[in-house]
Short mmCIF file of C-alpha atoms and ligand atoms in Angstrom, two decimals:
data_model
loop_
_atom_site.label_atom_id
_atom_site.label_comp_id
_atom_site.label_asym_id
_atom_site.label_seq_id
_atom_site.Cartn_x
_atom_site.Cartn_y
_atom_site.Cartn_z
CA UNK L 21 -31.10 19.95 8.76
CA UNK L 22 -27.89 18.88 10.39
CA UNK L 23 -27.17 20.54 13.63
CA UNK L 24 -23.61 20.70 15.13
CA UNK L 25 -23.01 20.95 18.66
CA UNK L 26 -19.97 22.92 19.77
CA UNK L 27 -18.17 21.30 22.79
CA UNK L 28 -16.74 23.54 25.60
CA UNK L 29 -13.38 22.27 26.69
CA UNK L 30 -11.65 23.43 30.00
CA UNK L 31 -8.37 23.64 28.48
CA UNK L 32 -6.04 22.63 25.73
CA UNK L 33 -5.29 19.25 27.35
CA UNK L 34 -9.09 18.32 26.69
CA UNK L 35 -9.43 19.95 23.18
CA UNK L 36 -6.28 18.00 21.98
CA UNK L 37 -7.16 14.74 23.58
CA UNK L 38 -10.54 15.05 22.03
CA UNK L 39 -9.37 15.93 18.69
CA UNK L 40 -6.80 13.19 18.57
CA UNK L 41 -8.77 10.46 19.90
CA UNK L 42 -11.84 11.12 17.45
CA UNK L 43 -9.43 11.50 14.61
CA UNK L 44 -8.25 8.77 12.11
CA UNK L 45 -5.53 7.77 12.47
CA UNK L 46 -5.36 8.54 16.27
CA UNK L 47 -2.74 10.59 17.79
CA UNK L 48 -1.86 12.47 21.26
CA UNK L 49 0.80 15.09 21.57
CA UNK L 50 4.07 14.06 23.53
CA UNK L 51 3.83 17.34 25.43
CA UNK L 52 0.95 15.63 27.56
CA UNK L 53 3.55 12.92 28.68
CA UNK L 54 4.83 15.25 31.46
CA UNK L 55 2.71 15.30 34.52
CA UNK L 56 4.45 14.60 38.00
CA UNK L 57 4.59 10.91 37.20
CA UNK L 58 5.79 11.46 33.34
CA UNK L 59 8.68 13.92 34.84
CA UNK L 60 9.81 11.32 37.11
CA UNK L 61 9.89 8.48 34.27
CA UNK L 62 11.36 10.88 31.95
CA UNK L 63 14.50 11.52 34.62
CA UNK L 64 14.69 7.77 35.02
CA UNK L 65 15.03 7.80 31.07
CA UNK L 66 18.05 10.08 31.06
CA UNK L 67 19.60 7.77 33.42
CA UNK L 68 19.21 4.79 30.97
CA UNK L 69 22.28 3.43 29.21
CA UNK L 70 20.30 3.45 25.97
CA UNK L 71 19.35 7.02 26.22
CA UNK L 72 22.72 8.36 25.05
CA UNK L 73 20.96 11.91 24.15
CA UNK L 74 21.66 13.13 27.79
CA UNK L 75 25.17 11.96 28.45
CA UNK L 76 26.23 13.26 25.14
CA UNK L 77 24.84 16.80 25.63
CA UNK L 78 26.03 16.50 29.18
CA UNK L 79 29.66 16.09 27.97
CA UNK L 80 29.61 18.54 25.30
CA UNK L 81 28.36 21.28 27.68
CA UNK L 82 30.82 20.37 30.24
CA UNK L 83 33.78 20.17 27.77
CA UNK L 84 33.02 23.59 26.05
CA UNK L 85 31.48 25.47 29.23
CA UNK L 86 33.96 28.07 28.68
CA UNK L 87 33.41 28.89 25.15
CA UNK L 88 29.78 28.93 25.98
CA UNK L 89 29.90 31.05 28.59
CA UNK L 90 32.07 33.63 26.45
CA UNK L 91 29.24 33.29 23.91
CA UNK L 92 26.59 34.30 26.22
CA UNK L 93 28.23 36.86 28.12
CA UNK L 94 27.59 40.52 27.46
CA UNK L 95 29.07 43.71 29.52
CA UNK L 96 25.45 44.83 30.26
CA UNK L 97 24.62 41.01 31.37
CA UNK L 98 22.13 38.64 29.97
CA UNK L 99 18.82 36.94 30.22
CA UNK L 100 18.86 32.96 29.90
CA UNK L 101 15.60 32.06 28.85
CA UNK L 102 15.06 28.04 28.44
CA UNK L 103 12.31 26.59 26.73
CA UNK L 104 11.24 23.03 28.13
CA UNK L 105 13.68 23.20 30.95
CA UNK L 106 12.85 20.05 32.56
CA UNK L 107 14.91 19.36 35.53
CA UNK L 108 18.00 21.60 34.35
CA UNK L 109 20.34 18.81 34.64
CA UNK L 110 22.81 20.11 31.98
CA UNK L 111 21.78 23.71 32.45
CA UNK L 112 23.30 23.45 36.13
CA UNK L 113 26.67 22.98 34.62
CA UNK L 114 26.65 26.41 32.82
CA UNK L 115 24.74 27.99 35.86
CA UNK L 116 27.91 26.91 37.98
CA UNK L 117 30.29 28.23 35.28
CA UNK L 118 28.40 31.66 35.24
CA UNK L 119 28.74 31.96 39.02
CA UNK L 120 32.30 31.09 38.81
CA UNK L 121 33.14 33.85 36.39
CA UNK L 122 31.03 36.27 38.29
CA UNK L 123 28.47 36.85 35.10
CA UNK L 124 25.67 39.13 35.42
CA UNK L 125 22.62 36.99 34.33
CA UNK L 126 19.15 36.04 35.25
CA UNK L 127 17.54 32.74 34.54
CA UNK L 128 14.14 32.29 33.22
CA UNK L 129 13.13 28.34 32.63
CA UNK L 130 9.83 27.87 30.98
CA UNK L 131 7.90 24.42 31.26
CA UNK L 132 4.64 22.83 30.50
CA UNK L 133 5.08 21.07 33.42
CA UNK L 134 4.45 22.91 36.67
CA UNK L 135 5.72 20.11 38.94
CA UNK L 136 9.19 19.87 37.09
CA UNK L 137 9.46 23.76 37.32
CA UNK L 138 8.69 23.70 41.08
CA UNK L 139 11.45 20.93 41.51
CA UNK L 140 13.90 22.97 39.47
CA UNK L 141 13.32 26.28 41.25
CA UNK L 142 13.76 24.73 44.60
CA UNK L 143 16.97 22.81 43.66
CA UNK L 144 18.38 26.07 42.41
CA UNK L 145 17.35 28.31 45.39
CA UNK L 146 19.08 25.79 47.43
CA UNK L 147 22.30 25.80 45.65
CA UNK L 148 22.24 29.32 44.47
CA UNK L 149 20.00 31.45 46.79
CA UNK L 150 20.98 34.75 45.20
CA UNK L 151 20.42 33.54 41.44
CA UNK L 152 17.50 35.65 40.01
CA UNK L 153 15.25 33.01 38.72
CA UNK L 154 11.73 33.44 37.18
CA UNK L 155 9.98 30.36 36.24
CA UNK L 156 7.06 30.09 33.82
CA UNK L 157 4.54 27.44 33.08
CA UNK L 158 3.30 27.39 29.51
CA UNK L 159 3.71 26.13 26.23
CA UNK L 160 6.33 27.10 23.80
CA UNK L 161 4.08 28.74 21.36
CA UNK L 162 2.33 30.85 24.10
CA UNK L 163 5.38 32.06 25.95
CA UNK L 164 7.20 32.95 22.74
CA UNK L 165 4.44 35.57 22.08
CA UNK L 166 5.10 37.20 25.17
CA UNK L 167 8.99 37.15 24.69
CA UNK L 168 8.61 39.43 21.77
CA UNK L 169 6.89 42.11 23.93
CA UNK L 170 9.76 42.32 26.46
CA UNK L 171 10.85 45.85 27.43
CA UNK L 172 14.51 45.31 28.37
CA UNK L 173 17.66 46.16 26.28
CA UNK L 174 19.56 43.11 27.78
CA UNK L 175 20.80 40.39 25.56
CA UNK L 176 18.63 37.59 25.57
CA UNK L 177 19.88 34.07 25.20
CA UNK L 178 17.27 31.53 24.18
CA UNK L 179 18.19 27.77 25.09
CA UNK L 180 16.49 24.75 23.92
CA UNK L 181 18.44 21.83 25.10
CA UNK L 182 18.01 17.87 24.98
CA UNK L 183 16.53 17.89 21.38
CA UNK L 184 13.15 19.23 22.29
CA UNK L 185 12.46 20.75 18.82
CA UNK L 186 12.83 17.09 17.61
CA UNK L 187 9.23 16.58 19.05
CA UNK L 188 8.05 18.90 16.39
CA UNK L 189 7.77 18.00 12.45
CA UNK L 190 9.87 20.17 10.10
CA UNK L 191 7.07 22.65 9.28
CA UNK L 192 6.26 23.17 12.91
CA UNK L 193 9.87 23.25 13.75
CA UNK L 194 10.06 26.13 11.10
CA UNK L 195 7.30 28.01 12.77
CA UNK L 196 8.61 27.49 16.25
CA UNK L 197 12.04 28.93 14.84
CA UNK L 198 10.48 31.60 13.05
CA UNK L 199 8.62 32.83 16.46
CA UNK L 200 11.76 32.70 18.19
CA UNK L 201 13.38 34.87 15.44
CA UNK L 202 10.53 37.35 15.98
CA UNK L 203 11.32 37.79 19.62
CA UNK L 204 15.13 38.06 19.12
CA UNK L 205 17.00 41.44 18.82
CA UNK L 206 20.43 41.27 16.47
CA UNK L 207 22.67 40.77 19.61
CA UNK L 208 20.22 37.89 20.84
CA UNK L 209 21.32 34.14 20.66
CA UNK L 210 19.47 31.01 20.30
CA UNK L 211 21.33 27.87 21.69
CA UNK L 212 19.70 24.54 20.77
CA UNK L 213 20.71 21.06 21.10
CA UNK L 214 19.70 18.63 18.47
CA UNK L 215 20.22 14.76 18.00
CA UNK L 216 22.13 13.64 14.91
CA UNK L 217 21.52 10.69 12.67
CA UNK L 218 23.42 7.71 13.40
CA UNK L 219 23.27 3.88 13.61
CA UNK L 220 19.41 3.29 13.53
CA UNK L 221 19.64 0.34 15.88
CA UNK L 222 21.18 2.74 18.32
CA UNK L 223 18.42 5.35 17.70
CA UNK L 224 15.65 2.63 18.17
CA UNK L 225 17.24 1.16 21.19
CA UNK L 226 17.04 4.84 22.82
CA UNK L 227 13.09 4.56 22.58
CA UNK L 228 13.14 0.77 23.43
CA UNK L 229 15.10 0.27 26.60
CA UNK L 230 15.37 -3.22 28.08
CA UNK L 231 13.67 -2.00 31.51
CA UNK L 232 10.70 -1.00 29.47
CA UNK L 233 10.82 2.72 31.17
CA UNK L 234 10.06 4.32 27.82
CA UNK L 235 7.10 2.01 27.61
CA UNK L 236 5.84 3.17 30.95
CA UNK L 237 6.45 6.81 29.96
CA UNK L 238 4.46 6.29 26.68
CA UNK L 239 1.54 4.63 28.50
CA UNK L 240 1.82 7.47 31.10
CA UNK L 241 -0.28 9.49 28.91
CA UNK L 242 -3.15 6.99 29.15
CA UNK L 243 -2.99 7.00 32.82
CA UNK L 244 -2.92 11.06 32.99
CA UNK L 245 -6.14 10.94 30.61
CA UNK L 246 -7.91 8.32 33.04
CA UNK L 247 -6.98 10.54 36.36
CA UNK L 248 -7.62 14.05 34.38
CA UNK L 249 -10.49 13.06 32.16
CA UNK L 250 -12.24 10.17 34.05
CA UNK L 251 -11.50 7.47 31.84
CA UNK L 252 -10.91 3.52 31.83
CA UNK L 253 -7.91 2.85 29.43
CA UNK L 254 -6.48 -0.35 30.31
CA UNK L 255 -2.74 0.33 29.93
CA UNK L 256 -2.11 -3.23 29.84
CA UNK L 257 -4.01 -3.54 26.62
CA UNK L 258 -1.56 -1.37 24.63
CA UNK L 259 1.77 -2.09 23.16
CA UNK L 260 4.62 0.50 23.11
CA UNK L 261 5.73 0.50 19.62
CA UNK L 262 8.73 2.74 18.55
CA UNK L 263 10.05 2.93 14.83
CA UNK L 264 12.91 4.67 13.15
CA UNK L 265 13.15 5.65 9.47
CA UNK L 266 16.54 6.44 8.45
CA UNK L 267 15.45 8.00 5.13
CA UNK L 268 13.65 10.82 6.92
CA UNK L 269 15.37 10.70 10.29
CA UNK L 270 12.03 10.47 11.98
CA UNK L 271 11.81 8.33 15.34
CA UNK L 272 8.20 7.71 16.14
CA UNK L 273 6.34 6.14 18.96
CA UNK L 274 2.85 4.52 18.92
CA UNK L 275 0.57 2.87 21.36
CA UNK L 276 -0.90 0.08 19.72
CA UNK L 277 -4.24 -1.61 20.89
CA UNK L 278 -3.74 -5.26 21.40
CA UNK L 279 -7.34 -6.07 21.15
CA UNK L 280 -10.86 -4.84 20.26
CA UNK L 281 -11.85 -2.58 22.97
CA UNK L 282 -14.12 0.48 23.90
CA UNK L 283 -12.59 3.33 26.45
CA UNK L 284 -15.06 5.78 27.90
CA UNK L 285 -14.05 9.25 28.81
CA UNK L 286 -16.63 10.57 31.10
CA UNK L 287 -15.30 14.21 31.35
CA UNK L 288 -15.45 14.59 27.39
CA UNK L 289 -18.60 12.53 27.23
CA UNK L 290 -17.27 10.42 24.50
CA UNK L 291 -16.53 6.54 23.90
CA UNK L 292 -13.71 5.61 21.99
CA UNK L 293 -13.55 2.51 20.13
CA UNK L 294 -10.23 0.49 19.20
CA UNK L 295 -10.02 -2.07 16.45
CA UNK L 296 -7.57 -4.71 17.26
CA UNK L 297 -3.99 -3.57 16.44
CA UNK L 298 -5.17 -0.02 15.93
CA UNK L 299 -2.45 2.62 16.87
CA UNK L 300 -2.29 5.82 18.59
CA UNK L 301 0.66 7.97 17.39
CA UNK L 302 1.97 9.63 20.62
CA UNK L 303 5.55 10.98 19.74
CA UNK L 304 7.99 12.14 17.19
CA UNK L 305 11.96 12.28 17.93
CA UNK L 306 13.37 13.93 14.68
CA UNK L 307 17.14 13.21 14.14
CA UNK L 308 19.02 15.82 11.99
CA UNK L 309 22.33 16.38 10.28
CA UNK L 310 24.20 19.88 9.35
CA UNK L 311 22.45 20.09 6.08
CA UNK L 312 18.88 19.99 7.53
CA UNK L 313 19.73 22.10 10.46
CA UNK L 314 21.19 24.66 7.95
CA UNK L 315 18.15 24.60 5.98
CA UNK L 316 15.69 24.89 9.10
CA UNK L 317 17.88 27.84 9.93
CA UNK L 318 17.55 29.58 6.34
CA UNK L 319 13.79 28.95 6.36
CA UNK L 320 13.42 30.86 9.58
CA UNK L 321 15.72 33.83 8.86
CA UNK L 322 18.64 32.33 11.30
CA UNK L 323 22.02 31.52 10.58
CA UNK L 324 24.47 29.36 12.58
CA UNK L 325 27.30 31.07 14.32
CA UNK L 326 28.76 28.32 16.34
CA UNK L 327 28.39 24.58 17.15
CA UNK L 328 29.88 21.89 19.27
CA UNK L 329 29.62 18.14 19.14
CA UNK L 330 31.08 15.17 20.58
CA UNK L 331 33.80 13.46 18.89
CA UNK L 332 31.61 10.95 17.25
CA UNK L 333 28.89 13.49 16.18
CA UNK L 334 26.08 11.97 17.70
CA UNK L 335 24.79 15.17 19.20
CA UNK L 336 25.24 18.70 18.45
CA UNK L 337 24.42 22.07 20.20
CA UNK L 338 24.21 25.00 17.72
CA UNK L 339 24.32 28.73 18.22
CA UNK L 340 22.02 30.94 15.94
CA UNK L 341 21.58 34.72 15.32
CA UNK L 342 19.05 36.49 13.40
CA UNK L 343 20.27 36.83 9.89
CA UNK L 344 20.57 40.30 8.74
CA UNK L 345 17.75 41.48 6.61
C1 LIG K 420 12.49 15.67 26.41
S1 LIG K 420 12.43 16.58 28.05
C2 LIG K 420 13.85 17.62 27.78
C3 LIG K 420 14.16 18.40 29.17
C4 LIG K 420 15.56 19.31 29.06
N1 LIG K 420 15.31 20.30 28.13
C5 LIG K 420 16.79 18.33 28.87
O1 LIG K 420 17.45 18.59 27.73
O2 LIG K 420 17.17 17.45 29.99
C6 LIG K 420 11.13 17.76 27.25
C7 LIG K 420 10.86 18.89 28.32
O3 LIG K 420 9.97 19.70 27.66
C8 LIG K 420 8.54 20.14 28.11
N2 LIG K 420 7.75 20.21 26.95
C9 LIG K 420 7.38 19.38 25.95
N3 LIG K 420 6.55 19.92 25.00
C10 LIG K 420 6.59 21.26 25.63
C11 LIG K 420 5.82 22.40 25.05
N4 LIG K 420 4.96 22.36 24.13
N5 LIG K 420 5.77 23.68 25.99
C12 LIG K 420 6.49 23.90 26.93
N6 LIG K 420 7.32 22.64 27.55
C13 LIG K 420 7.14 21.56 26.76
C14 LIG K 420 8.38 18.96 28.86
O4 LIG K 420 7.72 19.18 30.17
C15 LIG K 420 9.79 18.45 29.36
O5 LIG K 420 10.27 19.05 30.64
#
């Protein structure tokens, strides 16, 4: 008779690492990139000349801050809920504008990384001590459940910058958007930045910078597993490997084992074998066009009410409302 032992995991990180490294093909979710070191590496990535996403969206928000502020504003005030806020580099342009215009608003940044939220809260309290800020550490899907149960009649603006949704496959993205729609009242708004399809070389370069910061960022997931799960990954024995498929608009990153190796994860009580050139899929960064965004919105019961792009249409920020039923 076959007996199955149920493994007790302390948290989602342990569970997902176990499932991902015992699966075939192997996978790890990009949301685990972001510990203290990962946050710092991502901030370095945002400064890289190849990583056009940040500068594009920064310029869009800077140029259209007046219209965006008008879109968000409401006589009774509004609550700005930002999912995957990171260091808030671009959001701060808007906060400054809201202050200038004397708008009545609160700011609720949400992120899986406790360290990035701490840093964000500190920098905001220093610059705008009166700002009503309430940070929340958690994963998108857990936090979205809570948002649906809020007991305020104020307008809610949910903001997702930096093409964060691109880390989800289309079915996951629809699920994410459906959950957002469920938490929205008719007057609420979703404001979301999405990276657009463009020259495949430019996209590939964004995930393969010459200073190899993105490679370090990708390998940080192994370093994190070493620290938190008492394992012995040799990061030197893995190669950072990004690819881009212009047909689907999907950029993917892998870590490829350059040799046959065995890794022990003491905390999970497992040994993981790698064949030479075996991969771990670590990230997807989906690229979009207007048709795909329309389709996603339609599937999730949302409609696009405004959009802002740079002149070359490299990146677009869309505003969505709940579609009338
Ligand atoms: C690519 S960064 C973008 C940060 C910011 N939105 C920007 O545009 O600069 C993604 C951010 O989302 C957070 N994040 C990733 N996956 C998440 C998840 N499943 N739930 C909550 N936060 C997540 C990360 O910690 C990180 O701060």
